[in-house]
């Protein structure tokens, strides 16, 4: 078992596929699934908690586990707050990812009461751009949700999914984030899967990604943290360093420092990497994590292909596995261990 530096472990849990929006870049495919019941969720939570505590005891290491709770739109699950109460009992950090449009004042206060540390709200650009991607009326509704969250004292981050549709507006979006007085702004790349496959032609070229990231990180706005979970963003900090070795230390979390649970209990390495590893209705989390051949391959540099395998910064990046898989699949040769087509490091 190899974990990222700092021993963070992120469990991204999609409680429902239901959503009130139909975003153009969404990774969902619109399939109906049978969601886990609350008792089933509670059983899985016990399994997860016992496993991570066993890791702590066995390896004498301090982990920082967290739940990223999302959907679909998580507020559309009727027992959403009961689930949050169950998750809060673990003592793990608790985050919620939402489109923001259905956040009422009462819901915002209940998130605070549940111990949620931060809410991430998706915002894709100025109003016309955001609504081109997420639908009419979604921009104003999202801003109302953001303000309601901030009024409770909740920490709020905005997040954008970048493609050629909204990339030119990134500086404007960052300034909007500052004007709203949210605490942080993050961004990731469009992964062409689900409905997002229709935007394949809108993918940014590697040099465009590089220039866009340089622009974003160069902006220094008071009170606003700018960051990205994109593994190639780590290249900008690590590019001057030598070979980081063959043990995964950071970068792409899939199979190394995190896992994703889908509404029906299916486990995948990442929500945008739809390769089933097992199902928590039938399999234990510990067994999946320890024995999955897919996860084993994700942790093994020698199994990678192309420039990612040869890259001296493999240990701190490894490219976005979801992007590698989605792009190669669109070309008819699916390969989750292939090179990241948008990497800008020679």
Coordinates of C-alpha atoms in Angstrom, one line a residue:
X1 CA 0.0 0.0 0.0
X2 CA 1.4 3.4 -1.0
X3 CA -0.2 6.7 0.1
X4 CA 0.5 10.2 -0.9
X5 CA 2.9 12.4 1.1
X6 CA 1.0 13.7 4.2
X7 CA -1.1 10.5 4.2
X8 CA -4.2 12.2 3.0
X9 CA -6.9 9.8 1.9
X10 CA -9.9 11.2 0.0
X11 CA -13.2 9.2 -0.4
X12 CA -15.3 10.9 -3.0
X13 CA -18.9 9.6 -2.5
X14 CA -21.6 10.2 -5.1
X15 CA -24.8 9.7 -3.3
X16 CA -27.1 10.1 -6.2
X17 CA -27.1 10.5 -10.0
X18 CA -30.1 12.8 -9.8
X19 CA -29.4 16.4 -10.8
X20 CA -31.5 19.5 -11.6
X21 CA -29.1 20.6 -14.3
X22 CA -27.9 19.0 -17.5
X23 CA -24.4 20.4 -17.9
X24 CA -22.7 20.0 -21.3
X25 CA -19.5 18.7 -19.9
X26 CA -21.0 16.3 -17.3
X27 CA -19.3 12.9 -16.9
X28 CA -22.6 11.2 -16.1
X29 CA -24.3 9.1 -18.8
X30 CA -27.9 9.4 -17.6
X31 CA -28.2 5.8 -16.5
X32 CA -30.7 4.8 -13.8
X33 CA -29.0 3.1 -10.8
X34 CA -30.4 1.7 -7.6
X35 CA -29.0 3.9 -4.9
X36 CA -27.7 2.4 -1.6
X37 CA -30.1 2.7 1.2
X38 CA -29.2 4.5 4.4
X39 CA -28.6 1.3 6.3
X40 CA -26.3 0.1 3.5
X41 CA -24.4 3.4 3.6
X42 CA -23.9 3.1 7.4
X43 CA -22.5 -0.4 7.0
X44 CA -20.0 0.9 4.3
X45 CA -19.0 3.8 6.6
X46 CA -18.2 1.3 9.3
X47 CA -16.1 -0.8 6.9
X48 CA -14.2 2.3 5.7
X49 CA -13.6 3.6 9.2
X50 CA -12.3 0.2 10.5
X51 CA -10.0 -0.2 7.5
X52 CA -8.4 3.2 7.9
X53 CA -8.0 2.8 11.6
X54 CA -6.4 -0.6 11.0
X55 CA -3.9 1.1 8.6
X56 CA -3.0 3.6 11.3
X57 CA -2.4 0.9 13.8
X58 CA -0.5 -1.4 11.5
X59 CA 1.8 1.2 9.9
X60 CA 2.0 3.6 12.9
X61 CA 1.1 6.5 10.7
X62 CA -1.3 9.3 11.1
X63 CA -3.8 9.5 8.3
X64 CA -6.0 12.5 7.3
X65 CA -9.1 10.9 5.8
X66 CA -11.9 12.9 4.3
X67 CA -15.2 12.5 2.6
X68 CA -16.0 14.6 -0.5
X69 CA -19.8 14.2 -0.8
X70 CA -21.5 15.0 -4.1
X71 CA -23.9 13.6 -6.8
X72 CA -25.4 14.4 -9.2
X73 CA -26.7 17.1 -6.9
X74 CA -26.3 15.7 -3.4
X75 CA -29.1 17.9 -2.0
X76 CA -31.6 16.0 -4.1
X77 CA -31.1 12.9 -2.0
X78 CA -33.9 13.0 0.6
X79 CA -31.9 11.6 3.4
X80 CA -28.8 13.7 2.6
X81 CA -28.5 15.2 6.1
X82 CA -29.0 11.9 7.8
X83 CA -26.1 10.6 5.7
X84 CA -24.0 13.6 6.7
X85 CA -24.7 12.9 10.4
X86 CA -23.4 9.3 9.9
X87 CA -20.3 10.5 8.1
X88 CA -19.6 13.2 10.7
X89 CA -19.5 10.5 13.4
X90 CA -16.3 9.0 11.9
X91 CA -14.3 12.2 12.7
X92 CA -13.2 12.4 9.1
X93 CA -13.1 15.8 7.5
X94 CA -16.3 16.4 5.6
X95 CA -16.7 18.4 2.3
X96 CA -19.7 18.9 0.0
X97 CA -19.6 19.5 -3.8
X98 CA -22.7 21.1 -5.2
X99 CA -23.9 23.2 -8.2
X100 CA -25.2 25.7 -5.6
X101 CA -28.5 26.2 -7.2
X102 CA -30.7 24.5 -4.5
X103 CA -28.9 25.8 -1.4
X104 CA -31.4 27.5 0.9
X105 CA -30.6 29.4 4.0
X106 CA -31.9 26.4 6.1
X107 CA -29.8 23.9 4.2
X108 CA -26.7 26.1 4.6
X109 CA -27.2 26.2 8.3
X110 CA -27.7 22.5 8.5
X111 CA -24.4 22.0 6.7
X112 CA -22.7 24.0 9.4
X113 CA -24.5 22.0 12.1
X114 CA -23.4 18.7 10.5
X115 CA -19.7 19.8 10.7
X116 CA -19.1 20.3 7.0
X117 CA -15.7 22.1 6.6
X118 CA -16.2 23.5 3.1
X119 CA -18.6 23.6 0.2
X120 CA -17.4 23.6 -3.4
X121 CA -19.7 25.3 -5.9
X122 CA -19.2 25.0 -9.6
X123 CA -19.0 28.2 -11.6
X124 CA -17.8 28.1 -15.2
X125 CA -17.5 31.7 -16.2
X126 CA -19.5 35.0 -16.6
X127 CA -23.2 34.5 -16.8
X128 CA -23.5 33.8 -20.5
X129 CA -20.7 31.3 -20.5
X130 CA -21.8 29.6 -17.3
X131 CA -25.3 29.2 -18.7
X132 CA -24.1 28.0 -22.0
X133 CA -22.5 25.1 -20.1
X134 CA -25.0 24.6 -17.2
X135 CA -28.3 26.0 -18.4
X136 CA -30.5 29.0 -18.2
X137 CA -31.0 30.6 -14.8
X138 CA -28.2 28.5 -13.2
X139 CA -25.7 31.4 -12.8
X140 CA -27.9 33.6 -10.6
X141 CA -29.1 30.6 -8.6
X142 CA -25.6 29.5 -8.0
X143 CA -24.6 33.0 -6.7
X144 CA -27.5 33.0 -4.4
X145 CA -26.4 29.7 -3.0
X146 CA -22.9 30.9 -2.5
X147 CA -24.0 34.0 -0.6
X148 CA -26.3 31.9 1.6
X149 CA -23.4 29.6 2.5
X150 CA -21.1 32.5 3.2
X151 CA -23.7 34.1 5.5
X152 CA -23.5 31.1 7.8
X153 CA -19.7 31.4 8.0
X154 CA -19.2 28.3 5.9
X155 CA -16.0 28.2 3.9
X156 CA -16.7 28.2 0.2
X157 CA -14.6 27.4 -2.8
X158 CA -15.5 27.9 -6.5
X159 CA -14.4 25.4 -9.1
X160 CA -14.3 25.6 -12.9
X161 CA -13.9 22.8 -15.5
X162 CA -11.7 24.3 -18.2
X163 CA -12.1 23.8 -22.0
X164 CA -11.9 26.2 -24.9
X165 CA -15.5 27.1 -24.1
X166 CA -14.6 29.0 -21.0
X167 CA -10.8 29.2 -20.8
X168 CA -10.6 32.8 -22.1
X169 CA -12.7 33.9 -19.1
X170 CA -10.6 32.4 -16.4
X171 CA -9.1 35.7 -15.1
X172 CA -12.6 37.2 -15.0
X173 CA -13.9 34.2 -13.1
X174 CA -11.1 34.4 -10.6
X175 CA -11.8 38.1 -10.0
X176 CA -15.5 37.3 -9.6
X177 CA -14.5 34.8 -6.9
X178 CA -12.6 37.5 -5.1
X179 CA -15.6 39.9 -5.3
X180 CA -17.9 37.3 -3.9
X181 CA -15.4 36.9 -0.9
X182 CA -15.2 33.2 -1.2
X183 CA -12.0 31.8 0.3
X184 CA -10.6 29.8 -2.6
X185 CA -10.8 29.1 -6.3
X186 CA -9.9 25.9 -8.0
X187 CA -10.0 24.5 -11.5
X188 CA -9.6 21.2 -13.4
X189 CA -9.6 20.2 -17.1
X190 CA -12.6 18.9 -19.0
X191 CA -12.5 15.1 -19.2
X192 CA -14.4 13.9 -22.4
X193 CA -16.6 11.2 -20.9
X194 CA -20.4 10.9 -20.5
X195 CA -22.1 14.0 -22.0
X196 CA -18.7 15.7 -22.0
X197 CA -17.6 13.4 -24.9
X198 CA -19.5 15.8 -27.2
X199 CA -17.0 18.5 -26.3
X200 CA -14.0 16.5 -27.4
X201 CA -13.1 19.2 -30.0
X202 CA -13.1 21.8 -27.2
X203 CA -10.1 20.2 -25.3
X204 CA -7.2 22.5 -24.7
X205 CA -3.9 21.8 -26.4
X206 CA -0.9 21.2 -24.1
X207 CA 0.5 24.7 -24.6
X208 CA -2.9 26.2 -24.0
X209 CA -3.1 24.4 -20.7
X210 CA 0.4 25.6 -19.7
X211 CA -0.3 29.2 -20.5
X212 CA -3.7 29.1 -18.8
X213 CA -2.2 27.6 -15.6
X214 CA 0.6 30.1 -15.6
X215 CA -1.9 32.9 -15.9
X216 CA -4.0 31.6 -13.1
X217 CA -1.1 31.0 -10.7
X218 CA 0.3 34.5 -11.5
X219 CA -2.8 36.2 -10.1
X220 CA -2.3 37.3 -6.5
X221 CA -5.6 38.5 -5.2
X222 CA -6.0 39.4 -1.5
X223 CA -8.0 36.9 0.5
X224 CA -8.3 34.3 -2.3
X225 CA -6.3 31.1 -2.6
X226 CA -5.9 29.8 -6.1
X227 CA -5.2 26.1 -6.5
X228 CA -5.8 23.0 -8.6
X229 CA -6.0 19.3 -8.0
X230 CA -4.9 18.7 -11.5
X231 CA -1.8 16.5 -11.4
X232 CA -0.1 18.3 -14.3
X233 CA -0.3 21.5 -12.2
X234 CA 2.2 19.9 -9.9
X235 CA 4.6 19.8 -12.9
X236 CA 4.9 23.6 -12.6
X237 CA 6.4 23.3 -9.1
X238 CA 8.3 20.1 -9.7
X239 CA 9.7 20.7 -13.2
X240 CA 13.1 21.9 -11.9
X241 CA 13.6 18.8 -9.8
X242 CA 15.3 15.5 -10.7
X243 CA 13.7 12.1 -11.0
X244 CA 11.3 11.7 -8.1
X245 CA 11.5 7.9 -8.2
X246 CA 9.1 5.0 -8.6
X247 CA 7.0 5.4 -5.4
X248 CA 3.8 7.5 -5.9
X249 CA 4.0 10.5 -3.6
X250 CA 1.4 12.9 -5.0
X251 CA -0.3 13.9 -8.2
X252 CA -3.2 11.8 -9.5
X253 CA -5.0 10.4 -6.5
X254 CA -6.7 7.5 -8.3
X255 CA -5.7 4.2 -6.6
X256 CA -3.0 5.9 -4.5
X257 CA -4.5 8.5 -2.1
X258 CA -8.2 8.2 -2.8
X259 CA -11.2 6.2 -4.2
X260 CA -14.6 6.9 -5.5
X261 CA -17.9 5.3 -4.5
X262 CA -20.9 5.5 -6.9
X263 CA -24.5 5.7 -5.8
X264 CA -25.1 1.9 -6.2
X265 CA -22.0 1.0 -4.2
X266 CA -19.7 0.5 -7.2
X267 CA -16.1 1.5 -6.5
X268 CA -14.0 3.2 -9.2
X269 CA -10.5 4.7 -9.1
X270 CA -12.0 8.2 -10.0
X271 CA -15.5 9.3 -11.0
X272 CA -14.1 10.3 -14.4
X273 CA -12.3 6.9 -14.7
X274 CA -15.3 4.5 -14.9
X275 CA -13.6 1.2 -14.5
X276 CA -15.5 -0.9 -11.8
X277 CA -13.3 -2.4 -9.1
X278 CA -16.0 -4.0 -7.1
X279 CA -19.2 -3.2 -5.3
X280 CA -19.4 -2.4 -1.5
X281 CA -22.8 -4.1 -1.3
X282 CA -20.9 -7.3 -1.8
X283 CA -17.2 -6.6 -1.4
X284 CA -15.2 -5.2 1.5
X285 CA -13.3 -1.9 0.9
X286 CA -10.2 -3.4 2.3
X287 CA -10.3 -6.3 -0.1
X288 CA -10.9 -4.0 -3.1
X289 CA -8.1 -1.7 -2.1
X290 CA -5.6 -4.5 -1.5
X291 CA -6.4 -6.9 -4.4
X292 CA -7.7 -4.9 -7.4
X293 CA -5.4 -5.5 -10.4
X294 CA -6.4 -2.1 -11.7
X295 CA -5.3 -0.3 -8.6
X296 CA -2.1 -2.4 -8.6
X297 CA -1.4 -1.2 -12.1
X298 CA -2.1 2.4 -11.3
X299 CA 0.6 2.3 -8.5
X300 CA 3.3 0.6 -10.7
X301 CA 5.4 2.9 -12.9
X302 CA 6.6 0.0 -15.1
X303 CA 3.0 -0.6 -16.3
X304 CA 2.6 2.9 -17.7
X305 CA 3.0 3.8 -21.3
X306 CA 4.5 6.6 -23.3
X307 CA 5.9 9.8 -21.9
X308 CA 4.2 9.3 -18.5
X309 CA 6.3 6.2 -17.8
X310 CA 9.5 7.8 -18.8
X311 CA 8.8 11.1 -17.0
X312 CA 11.2 11.9 -14.1
X313 CA 8.3 13.4 -12.3
X314 CA 6.1 10.3 -12.5
X315 CA 6.0 10.0 -8.7
X316 CA 4.5 13.5 -8.2
X317 CA 2.2 13.6 -11.2
X318 CA 1.5 10.4 -13.3
X319 CA -0.7 12.5 -15.5
X320 CA -4.5 12.5 -15.1
X321 CA -5.5 8.9 -15.5
X322 CA -9.1 9.8 -16.3
X323 CA -7.9 12.1 -19.1
X324 CA -5.6 9.4 -20.5
X325 CA -8.4 6.9 -20.5
X326 CA -11.2 9.1 -21.9
X327 CA -9.0 10.5 -24.7
X328 CA -7.6 7.1 -25.7
X329 CA -11.1 5.6 -25.6
X330 CA -12.4 8.4 -27.9
X331 CA -9.7 7.3 -30.3
X332 CA -10.8 3.6 -30.1
X333 CA -7.8 2.4 -28.0
X334 CA -8.8 2.8 -24.3
X335 CA -5.7 2.8 -22.1
X336 CA -5.9 4.1 -18.5
X337 CA -2.1 3.7 -18.2
X338 CA -1.4 5.8 -21.4
X339 CA 0.1 9.2 -21.5
X340 CA -1.8 12.3 -20.6
X341 CA -2.5 14.0 -23.9
X342 CA -2.5 17.5 -22.4
X343 CA 0.8 17.3 -20.6
X344 CA 3.0 20.3 -21.5
X345 CA 6.3 19.0 -20.1
X346 CA 8.8 17.8 -22.8

